[in-house]
PDB file of C-alpha atoms and ligand atoms in Angstrom:
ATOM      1  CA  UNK T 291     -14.885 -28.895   9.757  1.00  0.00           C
ATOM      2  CA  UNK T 292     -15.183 -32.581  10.148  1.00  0.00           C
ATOM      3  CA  UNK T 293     -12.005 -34.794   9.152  1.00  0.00           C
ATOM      4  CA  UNK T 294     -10.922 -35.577   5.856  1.00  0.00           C
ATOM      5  CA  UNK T 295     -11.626 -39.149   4.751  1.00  0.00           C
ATOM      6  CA  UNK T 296      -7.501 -40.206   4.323  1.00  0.00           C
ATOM      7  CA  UNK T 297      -8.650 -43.112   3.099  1.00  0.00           C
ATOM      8  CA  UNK T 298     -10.421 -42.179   0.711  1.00  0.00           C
ATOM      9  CA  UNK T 299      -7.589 -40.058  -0.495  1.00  0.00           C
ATOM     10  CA  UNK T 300      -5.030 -43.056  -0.146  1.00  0.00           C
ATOM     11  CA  UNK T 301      -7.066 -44.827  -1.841  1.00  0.00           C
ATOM     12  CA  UNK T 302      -7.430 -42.500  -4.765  1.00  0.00           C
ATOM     13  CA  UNK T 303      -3.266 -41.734  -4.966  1.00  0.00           C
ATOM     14  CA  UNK T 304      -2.614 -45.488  -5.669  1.00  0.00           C
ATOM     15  CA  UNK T 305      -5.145 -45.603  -8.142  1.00  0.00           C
ATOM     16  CA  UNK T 306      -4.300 -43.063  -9.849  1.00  0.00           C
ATOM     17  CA  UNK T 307      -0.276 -44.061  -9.601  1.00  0.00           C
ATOM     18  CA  UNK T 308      -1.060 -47.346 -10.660  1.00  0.00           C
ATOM     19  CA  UNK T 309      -1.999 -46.298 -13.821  1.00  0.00           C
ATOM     20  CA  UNK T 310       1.503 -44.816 -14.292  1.00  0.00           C
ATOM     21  CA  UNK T 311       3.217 -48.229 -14.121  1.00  0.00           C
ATOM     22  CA  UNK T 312       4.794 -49.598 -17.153  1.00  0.00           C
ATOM     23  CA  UNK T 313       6.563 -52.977 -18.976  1.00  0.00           C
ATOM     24  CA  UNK T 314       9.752 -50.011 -19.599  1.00  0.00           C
ATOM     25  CA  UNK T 315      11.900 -50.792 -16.334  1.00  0.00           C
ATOM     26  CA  UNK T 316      13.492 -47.475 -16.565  1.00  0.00           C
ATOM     27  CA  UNK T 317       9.844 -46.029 -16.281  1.00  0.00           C
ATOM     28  CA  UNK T 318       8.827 -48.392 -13.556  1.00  0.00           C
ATOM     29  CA  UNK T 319      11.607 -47.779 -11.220  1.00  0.00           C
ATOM     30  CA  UNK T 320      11.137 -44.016 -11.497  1.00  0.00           C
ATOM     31  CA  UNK T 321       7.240 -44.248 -11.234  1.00  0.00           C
ATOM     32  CA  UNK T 322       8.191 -46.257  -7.672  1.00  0.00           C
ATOM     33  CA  UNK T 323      10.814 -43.488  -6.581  1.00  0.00           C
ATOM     34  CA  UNK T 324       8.005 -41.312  -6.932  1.00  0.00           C
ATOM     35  CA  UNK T 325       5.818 -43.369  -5.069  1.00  0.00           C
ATOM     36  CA  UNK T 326       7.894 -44.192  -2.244  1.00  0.00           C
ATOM     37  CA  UNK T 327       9.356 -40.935  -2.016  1.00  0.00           C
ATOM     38  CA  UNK T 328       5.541 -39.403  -1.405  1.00  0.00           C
ATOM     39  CA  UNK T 329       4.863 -41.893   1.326  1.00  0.00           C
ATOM     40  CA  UNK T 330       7.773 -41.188   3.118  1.00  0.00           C
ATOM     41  CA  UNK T 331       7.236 -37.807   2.952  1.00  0.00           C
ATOM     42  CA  UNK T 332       3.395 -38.643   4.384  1.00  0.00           C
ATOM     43  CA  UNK T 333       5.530 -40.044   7.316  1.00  0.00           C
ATOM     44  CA  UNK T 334       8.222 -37.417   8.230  1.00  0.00           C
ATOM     45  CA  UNK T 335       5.346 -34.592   7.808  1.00  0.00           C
ATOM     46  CA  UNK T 336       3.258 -36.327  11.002  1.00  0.00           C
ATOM     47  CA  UNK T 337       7.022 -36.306  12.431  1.00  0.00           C
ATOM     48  CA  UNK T 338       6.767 -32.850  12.309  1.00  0.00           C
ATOM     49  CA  UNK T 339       3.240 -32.147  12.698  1.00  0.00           C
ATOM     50  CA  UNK T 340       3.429 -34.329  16.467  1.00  0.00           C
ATOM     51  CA  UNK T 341       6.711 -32.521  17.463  1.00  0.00           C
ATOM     52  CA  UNK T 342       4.966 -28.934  16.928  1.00  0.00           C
ATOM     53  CA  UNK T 343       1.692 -30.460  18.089  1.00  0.00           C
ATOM     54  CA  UNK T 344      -0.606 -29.717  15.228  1.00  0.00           C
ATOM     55  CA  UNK T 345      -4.207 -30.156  15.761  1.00  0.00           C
ATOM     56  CA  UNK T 346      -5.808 -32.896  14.177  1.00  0.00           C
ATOM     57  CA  UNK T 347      -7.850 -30.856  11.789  1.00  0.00           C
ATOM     58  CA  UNK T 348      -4.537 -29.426  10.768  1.00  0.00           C
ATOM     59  CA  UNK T 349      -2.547 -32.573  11.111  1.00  0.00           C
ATOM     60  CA  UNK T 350      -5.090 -33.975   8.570  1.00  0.00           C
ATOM     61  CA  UNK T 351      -4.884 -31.295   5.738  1.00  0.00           C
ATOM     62  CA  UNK T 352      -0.650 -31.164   6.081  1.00  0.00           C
ATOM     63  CA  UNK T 353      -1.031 -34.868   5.469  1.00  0.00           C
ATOM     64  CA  UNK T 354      -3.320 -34.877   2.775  1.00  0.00           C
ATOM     65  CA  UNK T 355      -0.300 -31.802   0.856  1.00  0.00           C
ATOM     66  CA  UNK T 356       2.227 -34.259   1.349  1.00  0.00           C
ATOM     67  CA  UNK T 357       0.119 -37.273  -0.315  1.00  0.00           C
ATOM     68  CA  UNK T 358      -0.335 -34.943  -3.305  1.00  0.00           C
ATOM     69  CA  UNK T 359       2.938 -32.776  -3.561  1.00  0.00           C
ATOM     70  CA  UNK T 360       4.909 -34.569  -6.244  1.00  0.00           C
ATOM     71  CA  UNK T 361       1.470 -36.203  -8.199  1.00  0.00           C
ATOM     72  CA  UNK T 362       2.832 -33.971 -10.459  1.00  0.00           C
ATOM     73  CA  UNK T 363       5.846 -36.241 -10.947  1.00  0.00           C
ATOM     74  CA  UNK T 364       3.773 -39.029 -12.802  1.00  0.00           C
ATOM     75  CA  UNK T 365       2.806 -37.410 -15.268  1.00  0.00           C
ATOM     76  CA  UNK T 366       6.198 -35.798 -15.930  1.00  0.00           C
ATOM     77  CA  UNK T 367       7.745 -38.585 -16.183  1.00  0.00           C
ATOM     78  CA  UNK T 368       5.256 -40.283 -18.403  1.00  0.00           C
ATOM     79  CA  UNK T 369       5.571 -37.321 -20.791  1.00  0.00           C
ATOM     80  CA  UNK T 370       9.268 -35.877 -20.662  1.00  0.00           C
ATOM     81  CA  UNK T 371      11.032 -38.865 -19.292  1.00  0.00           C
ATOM     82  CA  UNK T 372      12.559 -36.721 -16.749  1.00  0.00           C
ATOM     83  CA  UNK T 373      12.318 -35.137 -13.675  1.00  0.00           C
ATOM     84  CA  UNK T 374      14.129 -32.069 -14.274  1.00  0.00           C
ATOM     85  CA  UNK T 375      11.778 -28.682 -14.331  1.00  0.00           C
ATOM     86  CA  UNK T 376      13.721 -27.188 -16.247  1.00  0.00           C
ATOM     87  CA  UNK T 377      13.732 -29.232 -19.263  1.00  0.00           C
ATOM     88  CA  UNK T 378       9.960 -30.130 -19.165  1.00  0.00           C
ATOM     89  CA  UNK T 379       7.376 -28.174 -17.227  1.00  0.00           C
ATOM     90  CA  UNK T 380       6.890 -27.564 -13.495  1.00  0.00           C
ATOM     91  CA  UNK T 381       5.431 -30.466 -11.584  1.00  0.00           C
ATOM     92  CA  UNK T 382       3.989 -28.632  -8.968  1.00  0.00           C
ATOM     93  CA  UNK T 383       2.147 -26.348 -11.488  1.00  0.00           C
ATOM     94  CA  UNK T 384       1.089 -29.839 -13.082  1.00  0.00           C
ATOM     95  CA  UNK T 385       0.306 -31.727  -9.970  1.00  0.00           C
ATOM     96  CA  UNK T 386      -2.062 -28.860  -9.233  1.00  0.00           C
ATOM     97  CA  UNK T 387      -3.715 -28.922 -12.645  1.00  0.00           C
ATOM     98  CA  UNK T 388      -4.212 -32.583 -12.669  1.00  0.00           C
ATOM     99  CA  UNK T 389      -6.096 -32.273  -8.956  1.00  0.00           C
ATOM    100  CA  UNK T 390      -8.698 -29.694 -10.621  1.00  0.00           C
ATOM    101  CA  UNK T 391      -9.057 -31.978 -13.478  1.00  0.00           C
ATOM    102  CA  UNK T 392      -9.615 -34.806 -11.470  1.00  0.00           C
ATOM    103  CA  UNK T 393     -12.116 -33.255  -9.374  1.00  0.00           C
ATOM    104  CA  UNK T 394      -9.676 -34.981  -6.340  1.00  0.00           C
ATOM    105  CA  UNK T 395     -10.432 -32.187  -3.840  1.00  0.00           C
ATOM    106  CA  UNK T 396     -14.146 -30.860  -5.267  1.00  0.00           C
ATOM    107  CA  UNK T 397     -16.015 -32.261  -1.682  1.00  0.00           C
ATOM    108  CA  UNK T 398     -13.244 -30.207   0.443  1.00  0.00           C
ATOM    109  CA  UNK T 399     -14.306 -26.658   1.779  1.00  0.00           C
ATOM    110  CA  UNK T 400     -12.685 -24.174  -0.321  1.00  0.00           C
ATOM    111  CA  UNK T 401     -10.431 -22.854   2.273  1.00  0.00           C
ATOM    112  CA  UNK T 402      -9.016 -26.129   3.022  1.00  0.00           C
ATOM    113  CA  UNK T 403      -8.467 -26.636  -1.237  1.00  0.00           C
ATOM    114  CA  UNK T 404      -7.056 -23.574  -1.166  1.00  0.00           C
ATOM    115  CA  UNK T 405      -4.407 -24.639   1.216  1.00  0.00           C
ATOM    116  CA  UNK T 406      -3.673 -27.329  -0.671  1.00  0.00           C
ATOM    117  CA  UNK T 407      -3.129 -25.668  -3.858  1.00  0.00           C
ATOM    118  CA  UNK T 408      -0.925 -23.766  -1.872  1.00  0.00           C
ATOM    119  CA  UNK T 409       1.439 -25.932  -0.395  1.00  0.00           C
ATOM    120  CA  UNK T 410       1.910 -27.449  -3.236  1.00  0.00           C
ATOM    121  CA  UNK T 411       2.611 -24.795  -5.392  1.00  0.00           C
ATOM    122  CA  UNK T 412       5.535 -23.429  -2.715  1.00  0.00           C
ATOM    123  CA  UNK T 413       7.291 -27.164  -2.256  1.00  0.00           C
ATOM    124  CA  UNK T 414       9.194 -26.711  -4.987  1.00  0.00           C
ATOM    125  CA  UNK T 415      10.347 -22.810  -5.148  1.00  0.00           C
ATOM    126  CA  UNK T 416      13.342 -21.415  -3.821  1.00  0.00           C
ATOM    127  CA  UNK T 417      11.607 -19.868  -1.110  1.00  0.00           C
ATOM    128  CA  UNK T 418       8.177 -19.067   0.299  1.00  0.00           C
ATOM    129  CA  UNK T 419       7.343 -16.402  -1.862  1.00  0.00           C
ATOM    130  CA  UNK T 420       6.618 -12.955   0.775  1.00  0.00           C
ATOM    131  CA  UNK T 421       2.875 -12.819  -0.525  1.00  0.00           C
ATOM    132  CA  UNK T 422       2.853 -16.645   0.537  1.00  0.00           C
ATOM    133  CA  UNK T 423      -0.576 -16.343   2.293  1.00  0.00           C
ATOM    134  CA  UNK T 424      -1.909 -16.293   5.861  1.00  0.00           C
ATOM    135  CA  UNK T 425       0.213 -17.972   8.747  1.00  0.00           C
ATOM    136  CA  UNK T 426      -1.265 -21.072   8.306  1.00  0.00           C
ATOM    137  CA  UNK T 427      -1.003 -22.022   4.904  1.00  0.00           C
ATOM    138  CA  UNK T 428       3.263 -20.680   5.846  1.00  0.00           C
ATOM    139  CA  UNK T 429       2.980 -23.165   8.610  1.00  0.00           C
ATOM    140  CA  UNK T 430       2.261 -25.733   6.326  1.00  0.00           C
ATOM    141  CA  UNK T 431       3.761 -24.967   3.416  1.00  0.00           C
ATOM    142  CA  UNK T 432       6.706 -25.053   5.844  1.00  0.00           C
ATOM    143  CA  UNK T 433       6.530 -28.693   7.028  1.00  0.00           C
ATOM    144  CA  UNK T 434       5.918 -29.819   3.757  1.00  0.00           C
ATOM    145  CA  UNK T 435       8.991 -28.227   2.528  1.00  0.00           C
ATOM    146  CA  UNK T 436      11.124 -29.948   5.303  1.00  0.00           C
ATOM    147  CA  UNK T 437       9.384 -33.411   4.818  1.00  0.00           C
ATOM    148  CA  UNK T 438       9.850 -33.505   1.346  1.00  0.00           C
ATOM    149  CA  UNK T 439      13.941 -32.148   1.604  1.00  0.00           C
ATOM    150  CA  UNK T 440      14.332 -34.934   4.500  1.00  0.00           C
ATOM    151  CA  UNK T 441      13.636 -37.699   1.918  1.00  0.00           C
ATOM    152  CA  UNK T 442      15.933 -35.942  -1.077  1.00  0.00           C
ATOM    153  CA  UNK T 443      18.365 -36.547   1.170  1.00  0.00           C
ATOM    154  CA  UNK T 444      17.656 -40.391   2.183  1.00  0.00           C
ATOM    155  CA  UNK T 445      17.077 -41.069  -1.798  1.00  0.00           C
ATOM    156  CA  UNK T 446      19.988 -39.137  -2.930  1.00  0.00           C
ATOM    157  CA  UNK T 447      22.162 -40.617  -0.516  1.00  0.00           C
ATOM    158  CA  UNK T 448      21.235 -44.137  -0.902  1.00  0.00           C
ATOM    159  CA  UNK T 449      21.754 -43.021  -4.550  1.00  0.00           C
ATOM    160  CA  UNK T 450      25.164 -42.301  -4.098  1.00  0.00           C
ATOM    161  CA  UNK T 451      25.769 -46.101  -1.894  1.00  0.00           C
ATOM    162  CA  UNK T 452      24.712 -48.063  -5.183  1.00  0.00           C
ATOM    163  CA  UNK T 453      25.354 -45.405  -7.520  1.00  0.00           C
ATOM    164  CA  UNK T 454      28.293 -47.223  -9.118  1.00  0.00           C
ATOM    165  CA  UNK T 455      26.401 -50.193 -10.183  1.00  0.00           C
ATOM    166  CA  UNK T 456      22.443 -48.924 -11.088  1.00  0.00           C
ATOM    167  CA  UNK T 457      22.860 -45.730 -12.583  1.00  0.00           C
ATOM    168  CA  UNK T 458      19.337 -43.611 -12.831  1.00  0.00           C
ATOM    169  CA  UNK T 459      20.093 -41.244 -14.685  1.00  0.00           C
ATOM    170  CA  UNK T 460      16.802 -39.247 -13.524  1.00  0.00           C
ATOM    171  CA  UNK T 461      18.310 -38.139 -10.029  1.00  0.00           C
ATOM    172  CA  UNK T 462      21.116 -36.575 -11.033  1.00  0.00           C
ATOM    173  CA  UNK T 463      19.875 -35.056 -14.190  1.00  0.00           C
ATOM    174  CA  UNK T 464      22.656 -36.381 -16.646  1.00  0.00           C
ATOM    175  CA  UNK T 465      25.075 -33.747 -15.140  1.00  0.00           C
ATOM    176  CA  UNK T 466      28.783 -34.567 -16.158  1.00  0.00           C
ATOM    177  CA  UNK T 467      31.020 -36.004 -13.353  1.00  0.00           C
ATOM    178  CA  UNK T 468      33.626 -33.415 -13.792  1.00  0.00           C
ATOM    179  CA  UNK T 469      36.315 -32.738 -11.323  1.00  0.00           C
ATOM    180  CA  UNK T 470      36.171 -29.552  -9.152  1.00  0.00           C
ATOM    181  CA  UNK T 471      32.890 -27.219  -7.880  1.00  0.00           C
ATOM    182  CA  UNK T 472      31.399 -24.311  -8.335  1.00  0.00           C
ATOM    183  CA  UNK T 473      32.844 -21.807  -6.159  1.00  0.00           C
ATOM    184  CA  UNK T 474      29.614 -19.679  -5.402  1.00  0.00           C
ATOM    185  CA  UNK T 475      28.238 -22.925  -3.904  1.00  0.00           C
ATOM    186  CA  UNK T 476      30.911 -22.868  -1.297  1.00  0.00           C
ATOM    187  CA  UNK T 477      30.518 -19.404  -0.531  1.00  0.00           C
ATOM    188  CA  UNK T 478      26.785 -19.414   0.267  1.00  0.00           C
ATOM    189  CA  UNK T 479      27.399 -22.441   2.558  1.00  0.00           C
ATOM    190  CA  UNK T 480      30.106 -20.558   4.072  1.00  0.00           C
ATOM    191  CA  UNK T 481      27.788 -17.745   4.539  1.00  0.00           C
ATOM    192  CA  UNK T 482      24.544 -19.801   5.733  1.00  0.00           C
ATOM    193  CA  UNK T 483      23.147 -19.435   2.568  1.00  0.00           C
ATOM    194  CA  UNK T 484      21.012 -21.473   0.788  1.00  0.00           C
ATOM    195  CA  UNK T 485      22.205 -21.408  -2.853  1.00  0.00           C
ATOM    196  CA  UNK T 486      20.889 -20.811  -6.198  1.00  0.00           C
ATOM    197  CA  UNK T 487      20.339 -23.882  -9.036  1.00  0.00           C
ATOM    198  CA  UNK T 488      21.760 -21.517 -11.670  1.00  0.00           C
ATOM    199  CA  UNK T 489      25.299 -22.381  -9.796  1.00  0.00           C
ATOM    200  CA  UNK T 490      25.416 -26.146 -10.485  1.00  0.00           C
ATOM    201  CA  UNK T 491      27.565 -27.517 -13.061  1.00  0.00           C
ATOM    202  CA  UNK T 492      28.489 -31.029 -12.464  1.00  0.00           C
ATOM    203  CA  UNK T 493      27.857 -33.706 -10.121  1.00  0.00           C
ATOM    204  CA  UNK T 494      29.690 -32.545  -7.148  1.00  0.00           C
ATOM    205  CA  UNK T 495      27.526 -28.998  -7.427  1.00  0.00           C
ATOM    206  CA  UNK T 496      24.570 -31.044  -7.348  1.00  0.00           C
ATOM    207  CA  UNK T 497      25.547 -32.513  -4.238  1.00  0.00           C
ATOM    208  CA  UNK T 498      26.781 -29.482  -2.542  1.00  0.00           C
ATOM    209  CA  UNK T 499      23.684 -27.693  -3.120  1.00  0.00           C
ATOM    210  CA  UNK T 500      21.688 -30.094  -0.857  1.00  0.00           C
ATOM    211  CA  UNK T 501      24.128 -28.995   2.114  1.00  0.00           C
ATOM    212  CA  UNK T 502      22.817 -25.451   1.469  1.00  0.00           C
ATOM    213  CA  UNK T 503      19.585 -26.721   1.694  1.00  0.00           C
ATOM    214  CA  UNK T 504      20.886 -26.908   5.569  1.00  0.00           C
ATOM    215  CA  UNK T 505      20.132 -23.056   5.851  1.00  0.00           C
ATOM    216  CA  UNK T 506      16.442 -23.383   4.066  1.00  0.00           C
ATOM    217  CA  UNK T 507      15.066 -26.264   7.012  1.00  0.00           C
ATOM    218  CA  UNK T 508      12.017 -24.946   9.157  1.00  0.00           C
ATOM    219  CA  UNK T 509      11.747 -27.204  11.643  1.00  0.00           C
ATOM    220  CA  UNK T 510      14.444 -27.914  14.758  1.00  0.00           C
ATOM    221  CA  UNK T 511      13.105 -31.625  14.464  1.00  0.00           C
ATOM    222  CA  UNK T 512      13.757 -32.108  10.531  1.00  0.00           C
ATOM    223  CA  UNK T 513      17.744 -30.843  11.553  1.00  0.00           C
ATOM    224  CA  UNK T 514      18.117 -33.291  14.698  1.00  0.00           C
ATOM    225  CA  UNK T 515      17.173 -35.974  11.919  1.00  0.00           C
ATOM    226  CA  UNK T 516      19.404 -34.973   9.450  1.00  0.00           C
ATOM    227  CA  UNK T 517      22.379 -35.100  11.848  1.00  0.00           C
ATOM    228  CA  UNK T 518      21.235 -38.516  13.105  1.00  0.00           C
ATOM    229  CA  UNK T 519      20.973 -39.929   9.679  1.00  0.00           C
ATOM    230  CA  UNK T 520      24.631 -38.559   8.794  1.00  0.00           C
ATOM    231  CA  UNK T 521      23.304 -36.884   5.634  1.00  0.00           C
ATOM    232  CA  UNK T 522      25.696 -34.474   5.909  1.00  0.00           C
ATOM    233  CA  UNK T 523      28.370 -36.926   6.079  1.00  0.00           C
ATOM    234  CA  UNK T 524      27.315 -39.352   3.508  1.00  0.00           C
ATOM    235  CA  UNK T 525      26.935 -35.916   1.259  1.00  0.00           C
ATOM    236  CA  UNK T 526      30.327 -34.843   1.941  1.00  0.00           C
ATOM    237  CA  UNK T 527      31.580 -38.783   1.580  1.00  0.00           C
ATOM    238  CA  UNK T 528      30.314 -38.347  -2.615  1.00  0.00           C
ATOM    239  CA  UNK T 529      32.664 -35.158  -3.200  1.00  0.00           C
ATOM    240  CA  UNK T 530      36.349 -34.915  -3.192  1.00  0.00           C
ATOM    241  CA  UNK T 531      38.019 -34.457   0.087  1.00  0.00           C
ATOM    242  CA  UNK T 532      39.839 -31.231   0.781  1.00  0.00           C
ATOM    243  CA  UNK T 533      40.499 -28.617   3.251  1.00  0.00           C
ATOM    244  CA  UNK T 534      37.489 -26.380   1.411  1.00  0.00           C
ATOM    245  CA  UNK T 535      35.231 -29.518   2.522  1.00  0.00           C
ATOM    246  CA  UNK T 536      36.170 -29.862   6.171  1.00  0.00           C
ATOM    247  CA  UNK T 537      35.493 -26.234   6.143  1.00  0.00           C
ATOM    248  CA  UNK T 538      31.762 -26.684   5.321  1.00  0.00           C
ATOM    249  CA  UNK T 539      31.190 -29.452   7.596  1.00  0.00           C
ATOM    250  CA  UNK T 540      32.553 -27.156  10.282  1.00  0.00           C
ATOM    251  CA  UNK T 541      30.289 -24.278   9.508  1.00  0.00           C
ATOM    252  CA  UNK T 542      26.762 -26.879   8.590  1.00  0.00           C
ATOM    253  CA  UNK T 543      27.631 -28.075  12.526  1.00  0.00           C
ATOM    254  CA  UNK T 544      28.125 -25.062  13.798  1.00  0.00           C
ATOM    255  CA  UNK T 545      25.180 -23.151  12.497  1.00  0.00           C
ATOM    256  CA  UNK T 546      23.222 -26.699  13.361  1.00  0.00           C
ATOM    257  CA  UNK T 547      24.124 -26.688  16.706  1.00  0.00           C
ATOM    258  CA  UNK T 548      23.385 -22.854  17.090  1.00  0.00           C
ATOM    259  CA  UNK T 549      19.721 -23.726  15.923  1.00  0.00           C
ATOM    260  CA  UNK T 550      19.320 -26.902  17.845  1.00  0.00           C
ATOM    261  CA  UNK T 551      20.223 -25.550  21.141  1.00  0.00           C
ATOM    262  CA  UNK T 552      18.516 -21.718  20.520  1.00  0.00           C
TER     263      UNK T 552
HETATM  264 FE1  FE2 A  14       8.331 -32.149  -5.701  1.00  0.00          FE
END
C-alpha cells in the first residue's frame, strides 16, 4: 500500500472544523477544545507508535484515527450544545457517519477504512469489545485509546488550575459540586479496576473516575507520562483530602510501578 497523503487529510480536518466556528464564544471555545484536543492526540499517538516501533504504513493509518476520532465532536456540539453522550447521541457513531457522508476516506483501500471505522468506533467504549477485530485493528484501537485518555487528563487538569475563574460548563457536564464520593469509585480503584460512568454523581466522582482510567492504559509509555506530568497528583489536588485519598494514590503507584518495571 503506498502512504496516505496526511496532508491531504490535515488539510481536509481544518476545513471541515473551520466551518464549525462561530460569533457565540461559548461555541467557539468548545469548537477549539475540540480542535486542540485532536491535535494533541495526533502527537502523543506517534509517541506511542515510535516507542513500540510501528511501521510507517501503520504509523500512518494510527495517525490518520487519531485526526478523525472526536470529528464527531463538531457536530455535537453544533447540535446539542454538549458533549455529554448521554444526553445527545454518540460522537463516535456520528464522527463515523459524517466520514461516509463526506466521502473523507472513499480513495483508501477498504481494509485500511475499515480500520478506521474501527478505531474510532472503540475510543470511546468502556472497553475493547471481545469481537474487537484482528490484532491489528486491537493494536490500534489501543494507542488511540491511550492518546486520546493522555490529553483528558492535560485538559481536565488544566481545567481544574483556572476552573475557579472560566467555568465551561461542557467538561464537567453540569454535575453538582457536592461534598463526598461515590463509594464504588473507590473500591474499583482499590481493586485495579477501571470503573463504571453509571457510578458518578458529582464533581469529585467525575474526577475520581479518571484515576480508574489508570487500570484501562495500554501502553507502558502513556503511564511513564502520566506520572511525569503529575496527573495523578493534580487529580487528587481537585478532591477533598482524606485518609481514603492517600489510600488511592498508594495503590495507582503501586500498581504503576508494578507495570512500569514488569
Ligand atoms: Fe472522543
Amino acid at each position: 500500500m503506498e502512504n496516505l497523503d496526511m496532508k491531504y487529510f490535515y488539510n481536509w480536518f481544518n476545513n471541515y472544523v473551520k466551518s464549525f466556528y462561530s460569533n457565540d464564544e461559548y461555541v467557539q471555545q468548545n469548537i477549539k477544545l475540540k480542535e486542540e484536543h485532536t491535535k494533541r492526540v495526533c502527537f502523543n499517538a506517534m509517541m506511542i507508535c515510535k516507542d513500540i516501533n510501528l511501521s510507517e504504513e501503520d504509523e500512518n493509518i494510527v495517525e490518520l484515527a487519531a485526526l478523525l476520532h472526536d470529528i464527531g465532536r463538531f457536530e455535537q456540539f453544533k447540535v446539542y450544545r454538549t458533549f455529554n453522550d448521554k444526553v445527545s447521541e454518540n460522537h463516535a457513531l456520528l464522527g463515523i457517519k459524517i466520514i461516509k457522508d463526506e466521502g473523507v476516506l472513499e480513495k483508501l483501500d477498504l481494509k485500511v477504512q475499515n480500520y478506521i471505522f474501527r478505531v474510532i468506533k472503540h475510543h470511546n467504549m468502556f472497553k475493547i469489545p471481545d469481537d474487537a477485530g484482528d490484532e491489528k485493528t486491537i493494536l490500534f484501537s489501543k494507542i488511540i485509546r491511550d492518546s486520546d485518555k493522555l490529553d483528558i487528563y492535560k485538559v481536565v487538569t488544566d481545567y481544574y488550575k483556572e476552573a475557579g475563574d472560566k467555568k465551561n460548563t461542557a467538561i464537567e457536564h453540569e454535575l453538582p459540586n457536592t461534598d463526598g464520593y461515590s463509594k464504588e469509585l473507590i473500591d474499583d480503584i482499590l481493586n485495579s479496576k477501571n470503573s463504571s460512568h453509571e457510578y458518578i454523581r458529582n464533581r469529585n466522582d467525575i474526577r475520581l473516575i479518571k484515576l480508574s482510567w489508570i487500570f484501562d492504559i495500554n501502553f507502558n509509555i502513556s503511564l511513564k507520562y502520566i506520572v511525569e506530568k503529575g496527573y495523578i497528583e493534580k487529580t487528587l489536588d481537585c478532591i477533598p483530602r482524606n485518609e481514603e485519598m492517600s489510600n488511592i494514590k498508594i495503590s495507582l503507584y503501586k500498581y504503576i510501578n508494578k507495570r512500569i518495571n514488569e
